[in-house]
Coordinates of N, CA and C in Angstrom, one line a residue:
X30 N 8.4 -6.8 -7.3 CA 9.0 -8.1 -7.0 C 8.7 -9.0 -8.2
X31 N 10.0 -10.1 -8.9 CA 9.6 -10.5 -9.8 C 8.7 -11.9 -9.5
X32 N 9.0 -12.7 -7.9 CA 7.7 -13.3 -7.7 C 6.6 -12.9 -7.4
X33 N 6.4 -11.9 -6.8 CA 5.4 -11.5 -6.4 C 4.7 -9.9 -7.3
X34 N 4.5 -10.0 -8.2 CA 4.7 -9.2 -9.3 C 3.6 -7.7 -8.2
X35 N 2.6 -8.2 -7.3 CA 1.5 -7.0 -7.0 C 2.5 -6.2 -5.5
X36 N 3.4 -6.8 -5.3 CA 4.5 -5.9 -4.4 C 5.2 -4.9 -4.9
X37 N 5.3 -3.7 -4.6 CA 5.9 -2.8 -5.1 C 6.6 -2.5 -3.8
X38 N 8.0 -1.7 -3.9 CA 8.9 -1.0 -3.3 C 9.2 0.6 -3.6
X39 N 9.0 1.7 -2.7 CA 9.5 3.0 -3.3 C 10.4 3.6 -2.1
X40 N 11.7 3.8 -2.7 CA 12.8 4.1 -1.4 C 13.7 5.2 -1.7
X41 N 14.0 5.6 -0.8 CA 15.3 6.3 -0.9 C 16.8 6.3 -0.6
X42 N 17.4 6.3 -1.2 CA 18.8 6.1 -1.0 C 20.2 6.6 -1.4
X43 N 21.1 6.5 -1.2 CA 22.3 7.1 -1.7 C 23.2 5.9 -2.6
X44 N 22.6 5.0 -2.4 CA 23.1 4.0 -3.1 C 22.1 2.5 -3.9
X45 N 21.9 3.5 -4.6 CA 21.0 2.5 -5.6 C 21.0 1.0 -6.1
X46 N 22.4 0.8 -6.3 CA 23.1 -0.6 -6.3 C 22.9 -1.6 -5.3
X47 N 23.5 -0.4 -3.9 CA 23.6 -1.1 -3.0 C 21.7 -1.7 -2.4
X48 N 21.1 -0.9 -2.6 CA 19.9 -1.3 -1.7 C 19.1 -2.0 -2.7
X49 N 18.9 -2.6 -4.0 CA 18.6 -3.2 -5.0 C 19.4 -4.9 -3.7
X50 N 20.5 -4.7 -3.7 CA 21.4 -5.9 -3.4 C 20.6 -6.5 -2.1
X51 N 20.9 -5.4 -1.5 CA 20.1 -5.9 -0.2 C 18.7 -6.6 -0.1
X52 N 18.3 -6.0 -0.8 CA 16.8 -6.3 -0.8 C 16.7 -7.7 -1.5
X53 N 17.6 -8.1 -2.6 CA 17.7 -9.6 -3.2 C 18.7 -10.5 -2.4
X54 N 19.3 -10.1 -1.4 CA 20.1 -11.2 -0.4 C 19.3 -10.9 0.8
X55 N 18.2 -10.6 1.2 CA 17.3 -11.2 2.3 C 18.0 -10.1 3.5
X56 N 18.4 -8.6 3.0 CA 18.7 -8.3 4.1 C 18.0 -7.1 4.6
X57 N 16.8 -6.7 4.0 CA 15.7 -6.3 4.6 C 14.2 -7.1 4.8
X58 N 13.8 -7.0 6.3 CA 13.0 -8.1 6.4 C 11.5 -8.0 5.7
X59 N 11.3 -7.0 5.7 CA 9.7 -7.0 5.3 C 10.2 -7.0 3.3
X60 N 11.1 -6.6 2.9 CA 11.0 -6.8 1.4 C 11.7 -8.6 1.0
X61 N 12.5 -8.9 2.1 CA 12.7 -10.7 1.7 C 12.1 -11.7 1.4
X62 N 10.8 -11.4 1.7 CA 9.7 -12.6 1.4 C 9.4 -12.1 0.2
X63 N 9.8 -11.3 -0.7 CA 9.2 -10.9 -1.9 C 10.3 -11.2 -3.3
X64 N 11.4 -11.3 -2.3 CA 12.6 -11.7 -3.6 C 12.3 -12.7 -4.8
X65 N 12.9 -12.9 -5.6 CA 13.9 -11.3 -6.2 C 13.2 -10.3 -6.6
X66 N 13.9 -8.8 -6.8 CA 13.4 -7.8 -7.2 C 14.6 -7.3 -8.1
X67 N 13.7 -6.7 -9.3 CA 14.4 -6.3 -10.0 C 14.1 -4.7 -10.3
X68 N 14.9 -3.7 -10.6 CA 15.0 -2.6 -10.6 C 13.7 -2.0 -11.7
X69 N 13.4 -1.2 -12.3 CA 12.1 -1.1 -13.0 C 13.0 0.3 -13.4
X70 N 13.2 1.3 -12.4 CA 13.7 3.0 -12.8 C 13.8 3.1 -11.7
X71 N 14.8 4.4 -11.6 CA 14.8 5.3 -10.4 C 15.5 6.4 -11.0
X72 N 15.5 7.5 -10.3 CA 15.2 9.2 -10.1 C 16.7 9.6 -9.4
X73 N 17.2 10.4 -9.8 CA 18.5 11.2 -9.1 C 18.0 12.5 -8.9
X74 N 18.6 13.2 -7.4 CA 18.2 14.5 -7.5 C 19.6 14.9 -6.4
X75 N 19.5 16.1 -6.7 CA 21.2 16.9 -6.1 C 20.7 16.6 -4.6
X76 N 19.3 17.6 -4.5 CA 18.7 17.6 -2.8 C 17.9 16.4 -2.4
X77 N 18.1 16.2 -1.0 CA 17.3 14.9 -0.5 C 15.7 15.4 -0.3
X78 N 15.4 16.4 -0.3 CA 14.1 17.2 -0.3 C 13.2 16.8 -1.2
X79 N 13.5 17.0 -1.9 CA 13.5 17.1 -3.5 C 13.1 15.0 -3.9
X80 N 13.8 14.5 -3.5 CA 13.8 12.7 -3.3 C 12.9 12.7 -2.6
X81 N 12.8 13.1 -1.2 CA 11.7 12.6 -0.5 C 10.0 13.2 -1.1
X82 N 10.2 14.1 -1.2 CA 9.0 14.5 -1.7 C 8.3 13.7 -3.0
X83 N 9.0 13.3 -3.9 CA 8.5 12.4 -4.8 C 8.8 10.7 -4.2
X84 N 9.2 10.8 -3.6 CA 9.2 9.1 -2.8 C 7.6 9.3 -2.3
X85 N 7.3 10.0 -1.2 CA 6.2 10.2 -0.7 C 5.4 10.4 -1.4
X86 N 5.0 11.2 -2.5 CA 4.1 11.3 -3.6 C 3.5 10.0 -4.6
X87 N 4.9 8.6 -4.9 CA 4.6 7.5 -5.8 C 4.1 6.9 -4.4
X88 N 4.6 6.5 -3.5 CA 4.3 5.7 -2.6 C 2.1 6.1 -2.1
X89 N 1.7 7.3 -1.9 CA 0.8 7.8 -1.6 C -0.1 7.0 -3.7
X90 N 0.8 7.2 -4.3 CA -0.2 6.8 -5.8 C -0.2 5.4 -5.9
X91 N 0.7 4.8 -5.1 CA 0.9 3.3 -5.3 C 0.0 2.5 -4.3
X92 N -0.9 3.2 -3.1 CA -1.6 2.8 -2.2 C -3.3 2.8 -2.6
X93 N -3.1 3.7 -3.5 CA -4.6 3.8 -4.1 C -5.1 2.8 -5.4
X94 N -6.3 1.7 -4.9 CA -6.2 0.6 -5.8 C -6.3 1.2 -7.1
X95 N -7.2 1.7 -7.7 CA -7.2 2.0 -9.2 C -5.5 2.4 -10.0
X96 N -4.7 2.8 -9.1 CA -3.5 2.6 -9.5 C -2.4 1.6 -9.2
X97 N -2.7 0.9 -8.4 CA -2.3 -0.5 -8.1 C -1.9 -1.5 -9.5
X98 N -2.9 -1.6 -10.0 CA -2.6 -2.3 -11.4 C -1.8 -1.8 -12.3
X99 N -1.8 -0.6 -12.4 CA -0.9 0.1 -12.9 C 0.5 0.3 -13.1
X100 N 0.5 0.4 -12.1 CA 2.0 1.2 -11.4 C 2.9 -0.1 -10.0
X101 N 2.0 -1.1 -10.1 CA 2.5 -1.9 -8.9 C 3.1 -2.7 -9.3
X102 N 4.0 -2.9 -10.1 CA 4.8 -3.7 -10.6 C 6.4 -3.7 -10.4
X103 N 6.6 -2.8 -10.3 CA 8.4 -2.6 -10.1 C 8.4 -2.2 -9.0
X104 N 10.0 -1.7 -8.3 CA 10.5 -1.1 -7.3 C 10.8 -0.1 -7.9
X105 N 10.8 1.1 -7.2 CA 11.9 2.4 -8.2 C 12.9 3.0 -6.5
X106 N 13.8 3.4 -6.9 CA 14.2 3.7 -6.3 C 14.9 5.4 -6.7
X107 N 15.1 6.2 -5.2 CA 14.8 7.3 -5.7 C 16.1 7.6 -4.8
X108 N 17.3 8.4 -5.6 CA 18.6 8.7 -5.2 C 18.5 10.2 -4.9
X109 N 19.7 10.4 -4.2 CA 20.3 11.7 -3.5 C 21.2 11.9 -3.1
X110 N 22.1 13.2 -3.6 CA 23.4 13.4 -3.2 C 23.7 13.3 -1.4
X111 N 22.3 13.5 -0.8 CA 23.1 14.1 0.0 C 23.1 13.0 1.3

């Protein structure tokens, strides 16, 4: 979040664009109080397997404080074909 710089976001989705948008027009509730957000990186993969497993993986590194300072800064968003 660019107000809230210690919020981070890690998601999955088929539409990267679209859920970036949402999330800055207040149409998810728990990430609205944190607007705006601005994209940082995100990940393409053919399989949704493959996405979730590394969604699960940053999200599990993004909860642990010593990495918090680090890594808690952006959203990433993590794509899939399927």
């Amino acid at each position: 979040s660019i107000s809230h710089p210690v919020q981070t976001d890690v998601g999955s989705t088929n539409d990267v664009a679209k859920r970036l948008t949402t999330h800055n027009s207040k149409g998810s509730p728990h990430n609205s109080k944190f607007t705006p957000w601005e994209l940082e990186c995100s990940f393409a993969f053919q399989e949704k397997s493959k996405a979730e497993k590394l969604k699960l993986t940053l999200s599990q590194d993004l909860e642990e404080p010593s990495r918090k300072s680090e890594f808690g800064r952006f959203p990433i968003a993590i794509e899939s074909a399927e």
